[in-house]
Amino acid sequence: MLVAVLTYVGYGVLTLFGYLRDFMRQWKIEKCQNATEREEQKDFVPLYQDFENFYNRNLYMRIRDSWNRPICSVPGAKVDMMERVSHDYNWTFTYTGRVIKDIINMGSYNYLGFAQKAGTCQEAAAKVLSQYGAGVCSTRQEMGNLDKHEELEKLVARFLGVESAMAYGMGFATNSMNIPALVGKGCLILSDELNHASLVLGARLSGATIRIFKHNNMQSLEKLLKDAIVHGQPRTRRPWKKILILVEGIYSMEGSIVRLPEVIALKKKYKSYLYLDEAHSIGALGPSGRGVVEYFGLSPEDVDVMMGTFTKSFGAAGGYIGGKKELIDYLRTYSHSAVYATSLSPPVVEQIITSMKCIMGEDGTNVGKARVQQLAENTRYFRRRLKEMGFIIYGNEDSPVVPLMLYMPAKIGAFGREMLKRNIGVVVVGFPATPIIESRARFCLSAAHTKEMLDTALKEINEVGDLLQLKYSRHRLVPLLDRPFDETTYEETED
Amino acid sequence: WESFLPSQVLVQPVQLICLYAPAYHLILEGILILWIIRLLFSKTYKLQERSDLTPKEKEELIEEWQPEPLVPPVPKDHPALNYNVVSGPPTHIITVNGKECINFASFNFLGLLDNEKVKVTMIAFLIRKQVNYLRFLHFFSQIDVHLELEERLAKFMRTEEAIIYSYGFATIASAIPAYSKRGDIVFVDEAACFAIQKGLQASRSNIKLFKHNDMADLERLLKEQETEDQKNPRKARVTRRFIVVEGLYMNTGDVCPLPELIKLKYKYKVRIFLEESLSFGVLGEHGRGITEHFGINIDDIDLISANMENSLASIGGFCCGRSFIIDHQRLSGQGYCFSASLPPLLAAAAIEALNIMEDNPDIFQTLRAKCERIHELLQGISGLKVVGESFSPALHLQLEESCGSRENDVKLLKRVVDYCMNSGIALTQARYLEKEEKCLPPPSIRVVVTVEQTEQELDKAASLLKEAAQSVLN
């Protein structure tokens, strides 16, 4: 409660200062640093309204150095960053030319550690490069359907356990171009509160009616479903043509996992269709990395549309949709991406094929399985240790995305900078990606992190947490002793 | 202290009020009090819908409801269902469905897809770093290669700043909604490509279509808007106005009259967004696009957006312009903020391609000569007419006379294309989403000219098309 009040106070002070500085800038007391409109176009309608940019100018600028940090090596478990300083409070940056080496990378979505100079992946990619070149220069339906794409799609279908799959060039575009192909006017979309921008954009572009249910709340979803079927479309009362439920496997800002068994039960009872976006959960959950469906032990046939991206766990780019053959045939004909957008680039396709085979174990080694297990162990260890230290962590126990609450605006910038000083790279998120008082730091665990790296990181987080007073949790877990599990060992104490 | 009894405390002020307050005031208050009493005691009426259905009826409704199938079945012989399978790279000589053909269908205008120098650079890059970038923009994904590519593009186009997107389609579809919001007005050409249409749909602004390349129609719309503005000047002062045009139109193969547009821009105070996917690397003396072609100051155009998938033979897209405009997209372009960045490998390929473009400015002349040649050769085919400018490398061949329905036209053109493919020239029909396009162009065959095609090959293609048209259409 106190923290919430202090957060609001913090934002209030920043806003006041913002107004003051705008005022000073308008009256030319302070120099105006940002770019301005051309002289010839001064009498045009202004391109940006002043208030839109208020946040940008005054709040974001102060802590801008935590974002867009350029790196100069592969973003694997450790990364090299180009050092940059700002002499005018973050309006411009100059690169000192030095490189900060070996920063432990806790911000990249590198769940299975495929983003590194691996041997086999690299050789295969080099071979394909010299044969195929980089681009494709045509759309899928015209002359852009290479044999490599067909190979990839068969492999993806086998990996997911579905009849057929189709791959696209960009994860974001997969959602925003295929949802409009599946639903249209007269259909209903039920979307989770915290869905990703691509799902929201796809839903809006489709023209269907959108209703939002509370995050992971099955009662809210059931109520919406009942109301929708009973009352039909608003005003005309005609029955809906289709109902589509949009959920994600792991929500990237919360770290929570969707309640898939319950959603599937609801879907079957009310005869609606389920669209599952596994951008973060594919490769990261499940005993063999097949995603959230395997994690819950369900059959992939229950999910109508399984969508995912190759960006996070496979170290490549692009997205896919898997499902029944009729669905994929329909998408091959009517998806916006198949008709108007270029297909995947061949070396990227090769990277996906090699890493997918590695995870499935088809390349003859045990590397894939070992990585999936390592990731699960890392996740549990890291989360437990953070909870023991007293931080507030959101999300499910098994999710490799760990948001650590910061709340106050000043701590966002401070946390980012302090961690960088200690050679740990983290990602801090604030408004508008999160609600205004819930800013957080987000850690992304990877199978490439060894226990030593995690321990170093945890030690530093502990220090910074003490320094910035981030240990808000009032529940303290007593650390587990090395004794066989006993009910009395472990108690939650109230401070 | 009897005078302070409660009744007196109450009675005295009331007496004062009755004496000093005006009469109408008292009557009004009295009416109000009576009405409040009435409201308090009257029955409340619930909304009809909530009290009508019993739980049992609701259960029945839920039982009865049958949704449509998720997707309607697609007939097996749908023209777009069976793709051509290309084995190997889509370069000059392409193996389509097992047959070797000369490629007249991939937008590889400058032949950079197969260029040895580009491949060597990419392999060297791969050895230094790895294929992927792997992060969602903002956090650890701006690698030095991206910065270099942005700088090089800005320098090449002679603008202040450039921003890279990882997907060509998403470039213009994210750029438009970043600036134009609900309530703003956008004037767009009828023949605009699908990506622009999606960008406009996402922006929720008022769209006004003007006839293709018809400046008089555009001026009429602008004048109408001006008269509207005079009725409501306060609203007009905050409504932004944009014109969105393409340099070289994908659907019709002709250029937009840019000098007249610039005049209209300053006359009616509208901003111009230019989409140069086809004209970047094709028009102009050094390949800088339509602004160089017409000799216009690039600062007059507010935003130029292009994709790197045609001339640069890579993947992705970029926007360039003044920093005032481009910087805004770093926080509000959806395809930039919420998406992963371009794989560094492909960025390196684009940089190398740019190097080649800068070092060999005579390829643009060569390309133009070839375009003019094929344009001439294709004139006079009975049954097919050429649509597009003489210097446009992406032409359309449409049926001179339609046979009634679009389906039949498509089938007829397919036979022409199959005839050519069987004899060694790879062509394709231009594909559209028939139900989604705002102004659906007629069915056509796409003919793409690249620098790598020799004169004999151009002649061969033209004669083959004549034969095909003869045998199929007559």
mmCIF file of N, CA and C in Angstrom, chain A residues 35-38 41 43-45 47-48 67-68 70-71 75 105 107-109 115-117 122 129-132 135 137 141-142 145-147 170 204-205 230 240-242 270-271 273 311 315-316 330 332-333 336-337 340-342 427, chain B residues 53 63 65 67-70 78 83-84 86-89 107 113 119 122 126 128 130 132-135 138-140 142-144 167 194 201-202 237 240 265-266 269-271 299 302 309 313 322 324-325 328 339 431-433 437 446:
data_model
loop_
_atom_site.group_PDB
_atom_site.id
_atom_site.type_symbol
_atom_site.label_atom_id
_atom_site.label_comp_id
_atom_site.label_asym_id
_atom_site.label_seq_id
_atom_site.Cartn_x
_atom_site.Cartn_y
_atom_site.Cartn_z
ATOM 1 N N ALA A 35 14.396 17.144 -32.304
ATOM 2 C CA ALA A 35 14.298 17.600 -33.690
ATOM 3 C C ALA A 35 13.002 18.360 -33.891
ATOM 4 N N THR A 36 12.995 19.299 -34.799
ATOM 5 C CA THR A 36 11.797 20.114 -35.034
ATOM 6 C C THR A 36 11.386 20.052 -36.490
ATOM 7 N N GLU A 37 10.232 20.551 -36.743
ATOM 8 C CA GLU A 37 9.634 20.588 -38.074
ATOM 9 C C GLU A 37 10.428 21.518 -38.989
ATOM 10 N N ARG A 38 10.294 21.256 -40.296
ATOM 11 C CA ARG A 38 10.962 22.118 -41.264
ATOM 12 C C ARG A 38 10.370 23.515 -41.275
ATOM 13 N N GLN A 41 7.400 23.966 -43.486
ATOM 14 C CA GLN A 41 6.165 23.269 -43.141
ATOM 15 C C GLN A 41 5.637 23.685 -41.789
ATOM 16 N N ASP A 43 3.552 25.867 -40.998
ATOM 17 C CA ASP A 43 2.119 26.155 -40.894
ATOM 18 C C ASP A 43 1.257 24.957 -41.226
ATOM 19 N N PHE A 44 1.867 23.779 -41.342
ATOM 20 C CA PHE A 44 1.061 22.574 -41.507
ATOM 21 C C PHE A 44 0.488 22.186 -40.156
ATOM 22 N N VAL A 45 -0.528 21.343 -40.184
ATOM 23 C CA VAL A 45 -1.074 20.854 -38.911
ATOM 24 C C VAL A 45 0.040 20.077 -38.208
ATOM 25 N N LEU A 47 2.401 17.493 -36.556
ATOM 26 C CA LEU A 47 2.375 16.047 -36.752
ATOM 27 C C LEU A 47 2.120 15.307 -35.451
ATOM 28 N N TYR A 48 2.661 15.817 -34.364
ATOM 29 C CA TYR A 48 2.468 15.150 -33.091
ATOM 30 C C TYR A 48 1.770 16.103 -32.168
ATOM 31 N N TRP A 67 17.602 1.363 -22.560
ATOM 32 C CA TRP A 67 17.063 0.633 -23.704
ATOM 33 C C TRP A 67 17.920 0.839 -24.934
ATOM 34 N N ASN A 68 17.660 0.026 -25.950
ATOM 35 C CA ASN A 68 18.365 0.186 -27.220
ATOM 36 C C ASN A 68 19.870 0.162 -27.060
ATOM 37 N N PRO A 70 23.258 -0.972 -27.922
ATOM 38 C CA PRO A 70 23.775 -1.759 -29.042
ATOM 39 C C PRO A 70 24.806 -2.774 -28.572
ATOM 40 N N ILE A 71 24.714 -3.953 -29.169
ATOM 41 C CA ILE A 71 25.653 -4.997 -28.780
ATOM 42 C C ILE A 71 26.534 -5.325 -29.973
ATOM 43 N N PRO A 75 24.163 -12.457 -29.090
ATOM 44 C CA PRO A 75 23.505 -12.360 -27.780
ATOM 45 C C PRO A 75 23.234 -13.727 -27.178
ATOM 46 N N ASN A 105 23.957 -12.223 -19.837
ATOM 47 C CA ASN A 105 22.790 -11.752 -20.561
ATOM 48 C C ASN A 105 21.523 -12.343 -19.981
ATOM 49 N N GLY A 107 18.553 -10.854 -20.558
ATOM 50 C CA GLY A 107 17.465 -10.141 -21.198
ATOM 51 C C GLY A 107 17.054 -10.714 -22.536
ATOM 52 N N SER A 108 17.908 -11.547 -23.135
ATOM 53 C CA SER A 108 17.561 -12.067 -24.454
ATOM 54 C C SER A 108 16.677 -13.284 -24.319
ATOM 55 N N TYR A 109 15.765 -13.442 -25.250
ATOM 56 C CA TYR A 109 14.904 -14.618 -25.259
ATOM 57 C C TYR A 109 15.661 -15.759 -25.888
ATOM 58 N N ALA A 115 21.267 -19.357 -29.657
ATOM 59 C CA ALA A 115 21.826 -18.128 -30.246
ATOM 60 C C ALA A 115 23.301 -18.043 -29.965
ATOM 61 N N GLN A 116 24.052 -18.980 -30.434
ATOM 62 C CA GLN A 116 25.496 -18.858 -30.211
ATOM 63 C C GLN A 116 26.203 -19.458 -31.387
ATOM 64 N N LYS A 117 27.551 -19.388 -31.351
ATOM 65 C CA LYS A 117 28.305 -19.888 -32.499
ATOM 66 C C LYS A 117 28.362 -21.399 -32.458
ATOM 67 N N GLN A 122 25.870 -23.646 -37.645
ATOM 68 C CA GLN A 122 26.584 -22.679 -38.466
ATOM 69 C C GLN A 122 27.006 -23.287 -39.791
ATOM 70 N N LEU A 129 23.596 -20.989 -47.469
ATOM 71 C CA LEU A 129 23.848 -19.633 -47.926
ATOM 72 C C LEU A 129 24.525 -19.617 -49.272
ATOM 73 N N SER A 130 25.572 -20.423 -49.381
ATOM 74 C CA SER A 130 26.319 -20.358 -50.633
ATOM 75 C C SER A 130 25.506 -20.934 -51.776
ATOM 76 N N GLN A 131 24.527 -21.776 -51.447
ATOM 77 C CA GLN A 131 23.717 -22.311 -52.535
ATOM 78 C C GLN A 131 22.546 -21.396 -52.882
ATOM 79 N N TYR A 132 21.868 -20.881 -51.846
ATOM 80 C CA TYR A 132 20.617 -20.178 -52.098
ATOM 81 C C TYR A 132 20.705 -18.660 -52.077
ATOM 82 N N GLY A 135 18.000 -13.711 -50.075
ATOM 83 C CA GLY A 135 16.613 -13.318 -50.210
ATOM 84 C C GLY A 135 15.814 -14.316 -51.035
ATOM 85 N N CYS A 137 12.814 -12.817 -52.949
ATOM 86 C CA CYS A 137 12.323 -11.896 -53.980
ATOM 87 C C CYS A 137 10.965 -12.243 -54.550
ATOM 88 N N GLN A 141 2.913 -17.479 -52.989
ATOM 89 C CA GLN A 141 2.044 -18.029 -54.011
ATOM 90 C C GLN A 141 2.590 -17.835 -55.406
ATOM 91 N N GLU A 142 3.530 -16.915 -55.567
ATOM 92 C CA GLU A 142 4.042 -16.689 -56.915
ATOM 93 C C GLU A 142 5.254 -17.559 -57.174
ATOM 94 N N ASN A 145 8.031 -20.229 -53.288
ATOM 95 C CA ASN A 145 7.868 -21.437 -52.494
ATOM 96 C C ASN A 145 9.023 -22.377 -52.783
ATOM 97 N N LEU A 146 10.040 -22.333 -51.951
ATOM 98 C CA LEU A 146 11.211 -23.161 -52.214
ATOM 99 C C LEU A 146 11.025 -24.544 -51.610
ATOM 100 N N ASP A 147 11.824 -25.501 -52.077
ATOM 101 C CA ASP A 147 11.727 -26.852 -51.517
ATOM 102 C C ASP A 147 12.089 -26.837 -50.032
ATOM 103 N N MET A 170 7.599 -13.544 -40.385
ATOM 104 C CA MET A 170 7.739 -12.704 -39.203
ATOM 105 C C MET A 170 6.698 -13.130 -38.185
ATOM 106 N N ARG A 204 -8.211 -6.696 -34.325
ATOM 107 C CA ARG A 204 -8.835 -5.445 -34.807
ATOM 108 C C ARG A 204 -8.958 -5.427 -36.315
ATOM 109 N N LEU A 205 -7.927 -5.911 -37.008
ATOM 110 C CA LEU A 205 -7.965 -5.871 -38.459
ATOM 111 C C LEU A 205 -9.013 -6.805 -39.024
ATOM 112 N N VAL A 230 -26.072 -16.980 -25.668
ATOM 113 C CA VAL A 230 -27.480 -16.773 -25.344
ATOM 114 C C VAL A 230 -28.021 -15.518 -26.013
ATOM 115 N N TRP A 240 -23.972 -15.753 -33.367
ATOM 116 C CA TRP A 240 -22.627 -15.517 -33.865
ATOM 117 C C TRP A 240 -22.254 -16.606 -34.863
ATOM 118 N N LYS A 241 -21.397 -16.216 -35.827
ATOM 119 C CA LYS A 241 -20.973 -17.228 -36.790
ATOM 120 C C LYS A 241 -19.949 -18.157 -36.158
ATOM 121 N N LYS A 242 -18.965 -17.581 -35.486
ATOM 122 C CA LYS A 242 -17.936 -18.386 -34.836
ATOM 123 C C LYS A 242 -17.483 -17.650 -33.592
ATOM 124 N N TYR A 270 -18.732 -25.126 -25.041
ATOM 125 C CA TYR A 270 -19.456 -24.075 -25.744
ATOM 126 C C TYR A 270 -19.175 -24.052 -27.231
ATOM 127 N N LYS A 271 -18.549 -25.080 -27.751
ATOM 128 C CA LYS A 271 -18.342 -25.232 -29.196
ATOM 129 C C LYS A 271 -17.631 -24.041 -29.826
ATOM 130 N N TYR A 273 -13.705 -22.050 -30.828
ATOM 131 C CA TYR A 273 -12.419 -22.453 -31.358
ATOM 132 C C TYR A 273 -11.319 -21.790 -30.560
ATOM 133 N N THR A 311 11.464 -17.334 -33.121
ATOM 134 C CA THR A 311 12.430 -16.336 -32.672
ATOM 135 C C THR A 311 13.064 -16.704 -31.347
ATOM 136 N N GLY A 315 16.296 -19.669 -32.149
ATOM 137 C CA GLY A 315 17.390 -18.805 -32.592
ATOM 138 C C GLY A 315 17.272 -18.375 -34.037
ATOM 139 N N ALA A 316 16.073 -18.212 -34.527
ATOM 140 C CA ALA A 316 15.909 -17.816 -35.926
ATOM 141 C C ALA A 316 14.842 -16.729 -35.989
ATOM 142 N N TYR A 330 -6.607 -23.909 -46.233
ATOM 143 C CA TYR A 330 -7.311 -22.632 -46.319
ATOM 144 C C TYR A 330 -6.339 -21.466 -46.172
ATOM 145 N N ARG A 332 -3.177 -21.479 -46.803
ATOM 146 C CA ARG A 332 -2.299 -21.371 -47.967
ATOM 147 C C ARG A 332 -2.951 -20.573 -49.068
ATOM 148 N N THR A 333 -4.287 -20.654 -49.138
ATOM 149 C CA THR A 333 -4.988 -19.951 -50.201
ATOM 150 C C THR A 333 -5.316 -18.522 -49.821
ATOM 151 N N HIS A 336 -3.063 -13.523 -45.848
ATOM 152 C CA HIS A 336 -2.509 -12.316 -46.458
ATOM 153 C C HIS A 336 -1.027 -12.473 -46.722
ATOM 154 N N SER A 337 -0.373 -13.190 -45.796
ATOM 155 C CA SER A 337 1.069 -13.301 -45.920
ATOM 156 C C SER A 337 1.454 -14.152 -47.117
ATOM 157 N N TYR A 340 0.870 -11.737 -50.363
ATOM 158 C CA TYR A 340 1.507 -10.434 -50.548
ATOM 159 C C TYR A 340 2.871 -10.288 -49.914
ATOM 160 N N ALA A 341 3.290 -11.204 -49.095
ATOM 161 C CA ALA A 341 4.554 -10.975 -48.385
ATOM 162 C C ALA A 341 5.570 -12.024 -48.769
ATOM 163 N N THR A 342 6.830 -11.634 -48.718
ATOM 164 C CA THR A 342 7.915 -12.537 -49.105
ATOM 165 C C THR A 342 8.004 -13.701 -48.150
ATOM 166 N N VAL A 427 16.658 -6.414 -18.481
ATOM 167 C CA VAL A 427 15.678 -5.635 -19.211
ATOM 168 C C VAL A 427 14.699 -5.053 -18.206
ATOM 169 N N LEU B 53 -35.032 -14.647 -19.814
ATOM 170 C CA LEU B 53 -34.707 -16.063 -20.006
ATOM 171 C C LEU B 53 -34.437 -16.749 -18.689
ATOM 172 N N GLU B 63 -27.195 -25.382 -26.115
ATOM 173 C CA GLU B 63 -27.191 -26.686 -26.791
ATOM 174 C C GLU B 63 -27.426 -26.530 -28.276
ATOM 175 N N TRP B 65 -27.045 -23.963 -30.355
ATOM 176 C CA TRP B 65 -26.207 -23.138 -31.199
ATOM 177 C C TRP B 65 -25.173 -23.961 -31.965
ATOM 178 N N PRO B 67 -21.960 -23.437 -34.459
ATOM 179 C CA PRO B 67 -21.111 -22.469 -35.153
ATOM 180 C C PRO B 67 -20.772 -22.955 -36.556
ATOM 181 N N GLU B 68 -20.298 -22.029 -37.373
ATOM 182 C CA GLU B 68 -19.790 -22.421 -38.683
ATOM 183 C C GLU B 68 -18.485 -23.169 -38.481
ATOM 184 N N PRO B 69 -18.071 -23.970 -39.441
ATOM 185 C CA PRO B 69 -16.750 -24.596 -39.289
ATOM 186 C C PRO B 69 -15.683 -23.521 -39.295
ATOM 187 N N LEU B 70 -14.557 -23.780 -38.646
ATOM 188 C CA LEU B 70 -13.529 -22.762 -38.499
ATOM 189 C C LEU B 70 -13.104 -22.223 -39.862
ATOM 190 N N HIS B 78 -8.365 -25.335 -56.632
ATOM 191 C CA HIS B 78 -8.286 -23.878 -56.490
ATOM 192 C C HIS B 78 -6.937 -23.410 -57.009
ATOM 193 N N TYR B 83 1.058 -24.738 -54.948
ATOM 194 C CA TYR B 83 2.137 -23.810 -55.239
ATOM 195 C C TYR B 83 3.103 -24.431 -56.241
ATOM 196 N N ASN B 84 3.806 -23.558 -56.928
ATOM 197 C CA ASN B 84 4.948 -24.021 -57.722
ATOM 198 C C ASN B 84 6.070 -24.312 -56.753
ATOM 199 N N VAL B 86 9.896 -24.562 -56.131
ATOM 200 C CA VAL B 86 11.173 -24.176 -56.715
ATOM 201 C C VAL B 86 12.260 -24.977 -56.019
ATOM 202 N N SER B 87 12.996 -25.775 -56.784
ATOM 203 C CA SER B 87 14.092 -26.513 -56.132
ATOM 204 C C SER B 87 15.362 -25.729 -56.320
ATOM 205 N N GLY B 88 15.954 -25.338 -55.231
ATOM 206 C CA GLY B 88 17.167 -24.548 -55.375
ATOM 207 C C GLY B 88 16.821 -23.078 -55.353
ATOM 208 N N PRO B 89 17.821 -22.244 -55.528
ATOM 209 C CA PRO B 89 17.609 -20.804 -55.363
ATOM 210 C C PRO B 89 16.819 -20.210 -56.529
ATOM 211 N N PHE B 107 11.355 -10.850 -58.239
ATOM 212 C CA PHE B 107 11.698 -9.424 -58.278
ATOM 213 C C PHE B 107 13.165 -9.184 -58.006
ATOM 214 N N LEU B 113 20.596 -11.495 -55.998
ATOM 215 C CA LEU B 113 20.278 -12.683 -55.218
ATOM 216 C C LEU B 113 21.403 -13.686 -55.284
ATOM 217 N N LYS B 119 27.444 -13.221 -51.299
ATOM 218 C CA LYS B 119 27.513 -14.501 -50.592
ATOM 219 C C LYS B 119 28.796 -14.611 -49.782
ATOM 220 N N MET B 122 28.526 -12.622 -46.659
ATOM 221 C CA MET B 122 27.642 -13.237 -45.667
ATOM 222 C C MET B 122 28.326 -14.397 -44.974
ATOM 223 N N LEU B 126 29.071 -14.852 -41.071
ATOM 224 C CA LEU B 126 28.585 -15.989 -40.305
ATOM 225 C C LEU B 126 29.686 -16.560 -39.439
ATOM 226 N N ARG B 128 32.175 -14.906 -38.285
ATOM 227 C CA ARG B 128 32.466 -13.989 -37.187
ATOM 228 C C ARG B 128 31.385 -14.043 -36.122
ATOM 229 N N GLN B 130 26.886 -15.104 -35.544
ATOM 230 C CA GLN B 130 26.001 -16.198 -35.918
ATOM 231 C C GLN B 130 24.759 -15.687 -36.599
ATOM 232 N N ASN B 132 21.650 -15.448 -35.938
ATOM 233 C CA ASN B 132 20.595 -14.666 -35.387
ATOM 234 C C ASN B 132 20.826 -13.743 -34.246
ATOM 235 N N TYR B 133 20.084 -12.906 -34.186
ATOM 236 C CA TYR B 133 19.962 -11.705 -33.459
ATOM 237 C C TYR B 133 19.153 -11.910 -32.240
ATOM 238 N N LEU B 134 18.062 -12.414 -32.462
ATOM 239 C CA LEU B 134 17.338 -12.927 -31.336
ATOM 240 C C LEU B 134 16.787 -12.005 -30.324
ATOM 241 N N ARG B 135 16.450 -10.821 -30.575
ATOM 242 C CA ARG B 135 15.716 -10.179 -29.518
ATOM 243 C C ARG B 135 14.735 -9.220 -30.014
ATOM 244 N N HIS B 138 14.484 -3.246 -28.593
ATOM 245 C CA HIS B 138 14.557 -2.429 -27.396
ATOM 246 C C HIS B 138 15.589 -3.044 -26.488
ATOM 247 N N PHE B 139 15.612 -4.351 -26.459
ATOM 248 C CA PHE B 139 16.498 -4.939 -25.476
ATOM 249 C C PHE B 139 17.511 -5.780 -26.190
ATOM 250 N N PHE B 140 18.730 -5.390 -26.205
ATOM 251 C CA PHE B 140 19.811 -6.220 -26.714
ATOM 252 C C PHE B 140 19.591 -6.710 -28.119
ATOM 253 N N GLN B 142 19.886 -4.336 -30.936
ATOM 254 C CA GLN B 142 20.439 -3.484 -31.962
ATOM 255 C C GLN B 142 21.911 -3.785 -32.052
ATOM 256 N N ILE B 143 22.207 -4.599 -33.007
ATOM 257 C CA ILE B 143 23.589 -4.990 -33.115
ATOM 258 C C ILE B 143 24.247 -3.943 -34.006
ATOM 259 N N ASP B 144 25.586 -3.871 -33.985
ATOM 260 C CA ASP B 144 26.254 -2.807 -34.729
ATOM 261 C C ASP B 144 25.947 -2.859 -36.223
ATOM 262 N N TYR B 167 10.594 -7.009 -41.776
ATOM 263 C CA TYR B 167 9.692 -7.647 -42.740
ATOM 264 C C TYR B 167 9.194 -6.559 -43.667
ATOM 265 N N PHE B 194 -1.585 -3.828 -51.162
ATOM 266 C CA PHE B 194 -2.298 -4.360 -50.015
ATOM 267 C C PHE B 194 -1.680 -3.937 -48.692
ATOM 268 N N GLN B 201 -6.050 0.524 -42.647
ATOM 269 C CA GLN B 201 -7.096 -0.067 -41.828
ATOM 270 C C GLN B 201 -6.711 -0.054 -40.368
ATOM 271 N N ALA B 202 -5.426 -0.307 -40.085
ATOM 272 C CA ALA B 202 -4.981 -0.314 -38.692
ATOM 273 C C ALA B 202 -4.989 1.077 -38.093
ATOM 274 N N ARG B 237 -7.809 22.443 -37.221
ATOM 275 C CA ARG B 237 -6.456 22.745 -36.782
ATOM 276 C C ARG B 237 -5.759 21.543 -36.184
ATOM 277 N N ARG B 240 -4.805 15.902 -38.901
ATOM 278 C CA ARG B 240 -3.644 15.807 -39.780
ATOM 279 C C ARG B 240 -4.101 15.247 -41.119
ATOM 280 N N LYS B 265 0.769 19.517 -52.328
ATOM 281 C CA LYS B 265 1.145 19.433 -50.922
ATOM 282 C C LYS B 265 1.242 20.812 -50.290
ATOM 283 N N TYR B 266 1.963 21.706 -50.987
ATOM 284 C CA TYR B 266 2.152 23.018 -50.377
ATOM 285 C C TYR B 266 0.915 23.871 -50.475
ATOM 286 N N LYS B 269 -1.503 22.049 -47.825
ATOM 287 C CA LYS B 269 -0.857 21.720 -46.559
ATOM 288 C C LYS B 269 -1.110 20.275 -46.128
ATOM 289 N N VAL B 270 -0.715 19.371 -47.013
ATOM 290 C CA VAL B 270 -0.879 17.941 -46.730
ATOM 291 C C VAL B 270 0.502 17.310 -46.724
ATOM 292 N N ARG B 271 0.693 16.258 -45.916
ATOM 293 C CA ARG B 271 2.001 15.613 -45.910
ATOM 294 C C ARG B 271 1.996 14.414 -46.871
ATOM 295 N N ASP B 299 13.792 16.326 -49.140
ATOM 296 C CA ASP B 299 13.158 16.812 -47.920
ATOM 297 C C ASP B 299 11.711 17.201 -48.128
ATOM 298 N N ASP B 302 7.759 13.695 -46.856
ATOM 299 C CA ASP B 302 7.866 13.530 -45.414
ATOM 300 C C ASP B 302 8.425 12.169 -45.031
ATOM 301 N N GLU B 309 13.358 -6.208 -50.291
ATOM 302 C CA GLU B 309 13.213 -7.560 -50.809
ATOM 303 C C GLU B 309 13.225 -7.603 -52.315
ATOM 304 N N ALA B 313 17.586 -7.623 -52.728
ATOM 305 C CA ALA B 313 17.608 -9.087 -52.609
ATOM 306 C C ALA B 313 17.922 -9.567 -51.207
ATOM 307 N N ARG B 322 13.426 12.748 -42.446
ATOM 308 C CA ARG B 322 14.065 13.600 -41.447
ATOM 309 C C ARG B 322 13.939 12.973 -40.062
ATOM 310 N N PHE B 324 13.081 14.219 -37.371
ATOM 311 C CA PHE B 324 11.856 14.642 -36.692
ATOM 312 C C PHE B 324 10.752 13.621 -36.904
ATOM 313 N N ILE B 325 10.726 13.049 -38.111
ATOM 314 C CA ILE B 325 9.638 12.123 -38.427
ATOM 315 C C ILE B 325 10.008 10.695 -38.093
ATOM 316 N N HIS B 328 10.101 9.084 -34.338
ATOM 317 C CA HIS B 328 8.826 8.759 -33.698
ATOM 318 C C HIS B 328 8.505 7.277 -33.807
ATOM 319 N N SER B 339 8.395 -6.472 -32.196
ATOM 320 C CA SER B 339 8.846 -7.552 -33.041
ATOM 321 C C SER B 339 10.345 -7.686 -32.946
ATOM 322 N N ARG B 431 -0.961 -12.455 -58.012
ATOM 323 C CA ARG B 431 -1.936 -13.008 -57.070
ATOM 324 C C ARG B 431 -2.546 -11.921 -56.212
ATOM 325 N N TYR B 432 -3.849 -12.020 -56.011
ATOM 326 C CA TYR B 432 -4.540 -11.071 -55.131
ATOM 327 C C TYR B 432 -5.504 -11.835 -54.252
ATOM 328 N N LEU B 433 -5.879 -11.198 -53.152
ATOM 329 C CA LEU B 433 -6.943 -11.749 -52.327
ATOM 330 C C LEU B 433 -8.218 -11.111 -52.827
ATOM 331 N N GLU B 437 -9.299 -7.024 -51.328
ATOM 332 C CA GLU B 437 -8.769 -5.833 -51.970
ATOM 333 C C GLU B 437 -9.859 -4.799 -52.129
ATOM 334 N N ARG B 446 2.401 -11.588 -64.614
ATOM 335 C CA ARG B 446 3.465 -10.673 -64.216
ATOM 336 C C ARG B 446 4.720 -10.985 -65.001
#
